[in-house]
Coordinates of C-alpha atoms and ligand atoms in Angstrom, one line a residue:
X142 CA -27.6 -20.2 53.7
X143 CA -27.0 -16.3 53.6
X144 CA -26.0 -15.9 50.3
X145 CA -23.9 -12.6 48.8
X146 CA -24.2 -10.8 45.7
X147 CA -21.0 -8.7 44.2
X148 CA -22.8 -5.3 44.7
X149 CA -27.0 -4.3 45.2
X150 CA -27.7 -0.7 44.7
X151 CA -28.2 0.9 48.2
X152 CA -31.9 3.4 47.9
X153 CA -33.0 5.8 50.8
X154 CA -36.3 7.4 52.0
X155 CA -34.9 10.3 50.2
X156 CA -34.3 8.5 46.6
X157 CA -37.8 7.7 46.8
X158 CA -38.9 11.2 48.1
X159 CA -37.2 12.2 44.5
X160 CA -38.1 10.4 42.4
X161 CA -42.3 10.0 43.4
X162 CA -41.8 14.0 43.5
X163 CA -41.6 14.0 39.2
X164 CA -44.5 10.9 39.6
X165 CA -46.8 13.0 41.0
X166 CA -45.7 16.6 39.1
X167 CA -45.9 14.6 35.3
X168 CA -42.5 15.8 35.2
X169 CA -40.6 12.0 34.8
X170 CA -38.6 12.7 30.2
X171 CA -35.7 14.5 30.4
X172 CA -37.3 18.2 31.5
X173 CA -37.2 19.6 35.0
X174 CA -35.8 20.6 38.0
X175 CA -33.7 17.5 39.4
X176 CA -31.9 17.5 35.6
X177 CA -30.5 20.7 36.3
X178 CA -29.9 20.2 40.7
X179 CA -28.1 16.8 40.2
X180 CA -25.7 18.6 37.2
X181 CA -25.1 22.0 39.9
X182 CA -24.1 19.2 42.7
X183 CA -22.4 16.8 41.4
X184 CA -19.5 19.3 39.6
X185 CA -20.2 21.0 42.9
X186 CA -18.8 17.8 44.1
X187 CA -16.3 16.6 41.4
X188 CA -14.7 20.5 42.1
X189 CA -15.2 21.3 38.7
X190 CA -17.3 24.0 37.2
X191 CA -19.6 21.9 34.8
X192 CA -21.7 18.6 35.0
X193 CA -24.2 17.4 32.1
X194 CA -25.7 13.8 32.4
X195 CA -26.5 11.5 30.1
X196 CA -28.1 8.7 29.7
X197 CA -24.9 5.7 30.5
X198 CA -21.4 6.3 31.2
X199 CA -20.5 5.1 27.9
X200 CA -22.4 7.1 26.1
X201 CA -20.8 10.2 28.0
X202 CA -17.5 9.0 27.2
X203 CA -19.0 9.1 23.7
X204 CA -19.7 12.9 23.7
X205 CA -16.1 13.6 25.3
X206 CA -14.6 12.5 22.1
X207 CA -17.4 14.0 20.5
X208 CA -17.6 17.5 21.3
X209 CA -12.9 17.5 22.2
X210 CA -12.9 16.7 18.2
X211 CA -11.3 13.0 18.3
X212 CA -12.1 11.9 15.4
X213 CA -10.6 9.7 11.9
X214 CA -6.5 9.1 12.2
X215 CA -6.9 9.3 15.6
X216 CA -5.0 7.2 18.5
X217 CA -5.9 6.9 22.3
X218 CA -4.0 5.6 24.9
X219 CA -6.4 3.2 26.8
X220 CA -5.4 1.1 29.4
X221 CA -5.6 -2.6 28.1
X222 CA -7.3 -3.8 31.2
X223 CA -10.5 -1.7 32.1
X224 CA -14.7 -2.6 30.7
X225 CA -15.2 -1.7 26.8
X226 CA -16.9 0.8 27.4
X227 CA -13.1 3.3 27.4
X228 CA -12.3 2.1 24.1
X229 CA -14.9 0.8 22.4
X230 CA -15.7 5.1 23.4
X231 CA -13.1 6.0 21.1
X232 CA -13.8 3.9 18.0
X233 CA -17.1 5.5 17.7
X234 CA -15.5 8.4 16.6
X235 CA -13.4 6.2 13.9
X236 CA -10.4 7.1 16.4
X237 CA -7.9 4.3 17.6
X238 CA -7.4 2.7 20.3
X239 CA -4.1 2.5 21.4
X240 CA -3.7 -0.3 24.4
X241 CA -0.8 0.0 27.5
X242 CA -0.8 -2.1 30.0
X243 CA -1.6 -2.4 33.4
X244 CA 0.3 -2.3 36.9
X245 CA 0.6 -5.6 38.6
X246 CA -0.1 -3.7 41.9
X247 CA -3.0 -1.1 41.3
X248 CA -4.2 -3.1 38.1
X249 CA -4.2 0.9 36.5
X250 CA -2.3 2.0 33.2
X251 CA 1.6 1.9 33.4
X252 CA 2.4 5.3 33.7
X253 CA 6.1 3.5 32.8
X254 CA 4.8 2.1 29.4
X255 CA 2.6 5.4 27.8
X256 CA 5.5 7.5 26.2
X257 CA 7.1 4.3 24.5
X258 CA 3.2 4.2 23.0
X259 CA 2.6 7.9 21.7
X260 CA 2.8 8.6 17.5
X261 CA 2.6 12.1 15.7
X262 CA -1.6 10.7 15.5
X263 CA -1.7 10.8 19.7
X264 CA -4.8 12.7 20.3
X265 CA -5.7 12.0 24.7
X266 CA -3.8 9.5 26.5
X267 CA -8.1 7.8 28.5
X268 CA -6.0 7.1 32.1
X269 CA -9.3 4.2 33.6
X270 CA -10.2 4.8 37.8
X271 CA -10.0 1.0 38.2
X272 CA -12.6 -0.7 40.9
X273 CA -12.1 2.8 42.5
X274 CA -8.5 3.2 43.4
X275 CA -7.0 6.2 41.6
X276 CA -4.5 6.1 38.7
X277 CA -1.0 7.9 39.0
X278 CA -2.1 11.2 37.5
X279 CA 0.5 13.7 38.7
X280 CA 2.8 11.3 36.6
X281 CA -0.1 11.3 33.9
X282 CA -0.5 15.0 33.4
X283 CA 3.2 15.2 33.0
X284 CA 3.6 12.9 30.1
X285 CA 0.3 14.5 28.5
X286 CA 1.5 18.5 29.1
X287 CA 5.1 16.9 26.9
X288 CA 3.6 15.6 24.6
X289 CA 0.9 18.1 24.3
X290 CA -2.1 15.5 24.8
X291 CA -5.4 15.6 26.2
X292 CA -6.2 14.0 29.5
X293 CA -9.9 12.2 29.6
X294 CA -11.0 10.6 32.5
X295 CA -13.2 7.7 33.2
X296 CA -13.7 8.0 36.3
X297 CA -16.6 5.6 36.0
X298 CA -15.3 3.7 38.9
X299 CA -14.3 6.3 41.7
X300 CA -17.0 8.4 42.6
X301 CA -15.2 9.6 45.5
X302 CA -11.8 8.4 45.1
X303 CA -9.4 11.7 45.8
X304 CA -5.3 11.6 43.9
X305 CA -3.6 13.8 46.3
X306 CA -5.5 16.5 47.2
X307 CA -8.1 16.1 44.2
X308 CA -11.1 14.1 43.3
X309 CA -10.5 12.4 40.3
X310 CA -12.6 13.3 37.6
X311 CA -11.0 17.1 38.0
X312 CA -8.2 16.4 36.3
X313 CA -8.4 15.4 32.9
X314 CA -9.9 18.5 30.0
X315 CA -13.3 16.6 30.3
X316 CA -14.0 13.2 32.0
X317 CA -16.7 10.7 32.9
X318 CA -19.2 8.8 35.2
X319 CA -21.6 6.2 35.3
X320 CA -24.8 5.8 37.8
X321 CA -25.1 1.6 36.9
X322 CA -27.1 0.2 38.5
X323 CA -23.9 -2.1 40.6
X324 CA -21.4 2.2 40.5
X325 CA -21.5 3.6 44.0
X326 CA -24.0 5.8 43.1
X327 CA -26.7 4.3 41.1
X328 CA -29.3 6.1 38.9
X329 CA -30.8 3.3 37.6
X330 CA -28.7 3.8 33.7
X331 CA -27.1 7.0 33.1
X332 CA -23.7 9.0 32.9
X333 CA -22.3 12.3 33.9
X334 CA -19.7 14.8 31.9
X335 CA -18.2 17.2 34.3
X336 CA -15.3 19.5 32.8
X337 CA -14.4 23.3 33.4
X338 CA -14.3 24.2 29.9
X339 CA -18.4 25.8 29.6
X340 CA -18.0 25.4 25.7
X341 CA -17.1 21.8 25.8
X342 CA -20.0 21.7 28.6
X343 CA -21.6 23.6 25.8
X344 CA -20.8 20.9 22.9
X345 CA -21.9 17.9 25.6
X346 CA -25.0 19.7 26.6
X347 CA -26.2 20.4 22.1
X348 CA -24.9 17.3 21.3
X349 CA -26.5 14.5 23.7
X350 CA -30.4 17.4 22.9
X351 CA -29.9 15.5 19.2
X352 CA -28.1 18.7 18.3
X353 CA -31.5 21.5 18.8
X354 CA -29.8 24.8 20.3
X355 CA -32.4 25.9 23.5
X356 CA -33.4 29.6 21.0
X357 CA -33.0 28.4 18.0
X358 CA -35.5 27.5 15.6
X359 CA -37.6 24.6 16.8
X360 CA -36.3 21.6 13.7
X361 CA -33.2 23.2 13.2
X362 CA -30.1 22.1 14.0
X363 CA -26.8 23.4 12.7
X364 CA -24.9 19.2 13.0
X365 CA -25.1 16.1 13.5
X366 CA -26.8 15.0 17.5
X367 CA -27.8 12.7 19.3
X368 CA -30.5 11.3 22.1
X369 CA -28.1 10.8 24.7
X370 CA -30.4 12.6 27.7
X371 CA -31.1 11.1 31.2
X372 CA -34.2 11.7 32.1
X373 CA -35.2 13.5 35.3
X374 CA -36.7 10.8 37.8
X375 CA -33.3 8.5 37.2
X376 CA -31.7 12.7 38.4
X377 CA -34.1 12.8 40.7
X378 CA -32.6 9.1 42.0
X379 CA -29.9 10.3 41.2
X380 CA -29.4 13.8 43.8
X381 CA -31.2 11.3 46.8
X382 CA -27.8 9.3 46.6
X383 CA -25.5 11.6 45.8
X384 CA -26.5 13.2 49.3
X385 CA -25.2 10.0 50.7
X386 CA -22.3 9.0 49.8
X387 CA -20.2 10.0 52.2
X388 CA -22.2 7.0 54.7
X389 CA -22.1 5.3 51.4
X390 CA -17.9 5.7 51.0
X391 CA -17.5 5.2 54.6
X392 CA -18.9 2.4 54.5
X393 CA -17.2 0.4 51.4
X394 CA -13.6 1.3 53.0
X395 CA -15.1 -0.5 56.0
X396 CA -15.8 -3.2 54.5
X397 CA -12.5 -2.8 52.4
X398 CA -10.6 -3.1 56.4
X399 CA -12.1 -5.9 57.3
X400 CA -12.2 -7.7 53.9
X401 CA -7.8 -6.8 54.8
X402 CA -8.3 -7.7 58.5
X403 CA -11.1 -11.0 57.5
X404 CA -8.6 -12.5 55.1
X405 CA -4.9 -12.1 56.6
X406 CA -3.8 -15.3 56.7
X407 CA -4.3 -16.0 53.8
X408 CA -2.8 -12.4 52.0
X409 CA 0.2 -13.9 54.8
X410 CA 0.5 -17.7 53.0
X411 CA 0.3 -15.2 49.6
X412 CA -2.6 -17.0 48.5
X413 CA -4.0 -14.6 48.3
X414 CA -3.3 -10.1 47.3
X415 CA -4.8 -7.1 47.6
X416 CA -5.4 -4.1 44.4
X417 CA -2.9 -1.8 46.4
X418 CA -4.0 1.8 46.6
X419 CA -1.6 4.2 44.7
X420 CA 0.5 5.7 46.8
X421 CA -1.0 10.1 47.6
X422 CA -4.4 8.1 46.8
X423 CA -7.7 7.8 48.7
X424 CA -9.5 5.1 46.5
X425 CA -13.1 5.3 46.9
X426 CA -13.2 1.1 46.7
X427 CA -15.8 0.6 44.5
X428 CA -15.1 -3.5 45.3
X429 CA -12.6 -5.4 46.5
X430 CA -10.6 -6.8 43.7
X431 CA -8.0 -9.2 44.5
X432 CA -6.1 -11.7 43.5
X433 CA -5.6 -15.7 43.8
X434 CA -3.3 -18.3 44.1
X435 CA -5.1 -21.6 43.0
X436 CA -4.4 -23.8 40.8
X437 CA -8.6 -22.7 38.5
X438 CA -9.8 -19.3 39.7
X439 CA -12.6 -20.4 38.2
X440 CA -13.1 -23.7 40.1
X441 CA -12.9 -21.1 43.1
X442 CA -15.6 -19.1 42.6
X443 CA -17.8 -21.8 41.5
X444 CA -16.7 -23.5 45.1
X445 CA -17.9 -20.0 46.1
X446 CA -21.1 -19.2 44.6
X447 CA -22.7 -22.7 46.4
X448 CA -22.0 -21.5 48.8
X449 CA -23.4 -19.1 48.5
X450 CA -20.7 -15.7 47.5
X451 CA -21.4 -14.4 44.2
X452 CA -18.4 -13.3 42.5
X453 CA -17.3 -11.6 39.2
X454 CA -13.8 -13.3 37.1
X455 CA -11.5 -9.8 36.5
X456 CA -11.8 -7.9 32.3
X457 CA -10.7 -8.9 29.6
X458 CA -7.4 -7.3 27.8
X459 CA -9.0 -5.6 25.4
X460 CA -6.4 -6.3 23.5
X461 CA -8.0 -10.6 22.7
X462 CA -11.5 -8.8 21.9
X463 CA -11.4 -9.9 18.2
X464 CA -12.6 -5.9 17.0
X465 CA -9.7 -4.5 18.4
X466 CA -7.4 -7.8 18.6
X467 CA -3.3 -6.1 19.0
X468 CA -0.6 -6.8 19.8
X469 CA 1.9 -5.4 21.6
X470 CA 3.2 -7.0 25.9
X471 CA -0.2 -7.2 28.0
X472 CA 1.5 -9.3 30.3
X473 CA 0.0 -8.1 33.6
X474 CA -3.7 -7.5 31.9
X475 CA -3.1 -11.2 31.3
X476 CA -2.5 -12.6 34.3
X477 CA -4.6 -9.9 36.0
X478 CA -8.1 -11.6 34.1
X479 CA -7.0 -15.0 35.1
X480 CA -5.7 -15.2 38.7
X481 CA -8.7 -11.8 39.9
X482 CA -12.0 -12.2 41.6
X483 CA -14.7 -9.3 42.9
X484 CA -15.7 -10.2 46.2
X485 CA -19.4 -8.7 47.0
X486 CA -18.3 -5.3 47.8
X487 CA -22.2 -4.0 48.8
X488 CA -22.6 -0.9 50.4
X489 CA -25.4 -3.0 52.2
X490 CA -22.2 -4.9 53.5
X491 CA -21.7 -5.1 57.7
X492 CA -18.3 -7.0 59.6
X493 CA -20.6 -10.1 60.3
X494 CA -21.4 -10.6 56.4
X495 CA -17.6 -9.7 55.4
X496 CA -16.9 -12.7 57.9
X497 CA -18.5 -14.7 57.0
X498 CA -17.9 -14.6 53.8
X499 CA -13.9 -14.5 54.4
X500 CA -14.3 -17.8 56.5
X501 CA -16.5 -18.9 53.0
X502 CA -13.2 -18.4 50.6
X503 CA -10.6 -19.5 53.7
X504 CA -12.4 -22.8 53.7
X505 CA -12.7 -23.7 50.1
X506 CA -9.1 -22.7 49.9
X507 CA -7.6 -24.5 52.6
Ligands
LIG710 C1 -19.2 1.1 34.2 C2 -18.7 1.6 32.6 C3 -18.4 2.2 32.2 C4 -19.5 2.6 32.0 O1 -20.6 2.4 31.8 P1 -22.5 2.0 31.4 O2 -22.9 0.7 31.5 O3 -22.5 2.8 30.5 O4 -22.5 3.1 32.3 C5 -17.6 3.2 31.6 N1 -15.8 1.8 32.1 C6 -16.5 1.6 34.0 C7 -14.8 1.4 33.3 C8 -17.0 1.8 33.6 O5 -16.7 0.0 34.5

């Protein structure tokens, strides 16, 4: 029986050639030509002036917080339905994440509920483009302008997704991507800060490199820094991946289309509800996330697992985690967590795979 993991990296010969080049030249640590190349190519791809590599997407959010001067006493608005890294980055700098419920249809932050959570301490809004579906950026930018707040996009899951005519990662003042092994393109572990601000880019570059300015006396550190660097090996892999991102995204869009087609009978009967695309957007469909109307979703996941189809549950609401428990009205995030599953979505899947996976789902749900 063929089995299907949720995601697998797709790595080609170009990536191997670049990584081998690092190994043969000896430039395997965090100096070398691929770092600058990956940064320049990624910045151009997103449509921003600067990109700075980091060792993962959590750290790149931390660097954004630090470089924007967010700290103790500040609040940042974060969707309640997200990966813990989004809220953790706020906590790392001593600020407080303030959670807003998500929309049941798009799974993204409910823009109609942002303003009621703004206080005099609010410094920023952090939209997260969940599972590759862009947030309602026009609304979010308007609210931010009106209340003089910064916008920080967590675009970890949405490489190559568009809202109107702009790519995600080009709206906020400083934004973050991840290149973890299961993301749309990978460096194994890795992240990127993107921004149009020269001074923010410089601040990120300084802080991620143990605060060692390139022109200063060796071992003179003007402020406390971090080692949050990416290696040349990782950047080589990332550059190779970025050069084929179009093809990977095209396949992801096809996979979404195939799921729509093959699961339609279940959608018609209201048993399956797919994540809805945000109006005016072009999602990247990093994964296919859907809600199921069945007695027990964990049991459904178990049955699918037995038939060779791996799934992942949805995120738990941040407000339910012990170290950041928060009171509030979050019915949608809670319902999604109970009813959602992520289906196999790797860019190596073909139409016959999605047909087979859909058949197995139909068999379990009958
Ligand atoms: C993957 C991800 C991150 C960053 O994760 P890393 O594993 O640290 O690269 C941040 N936010 C979201 C929403 C993510 O999915």
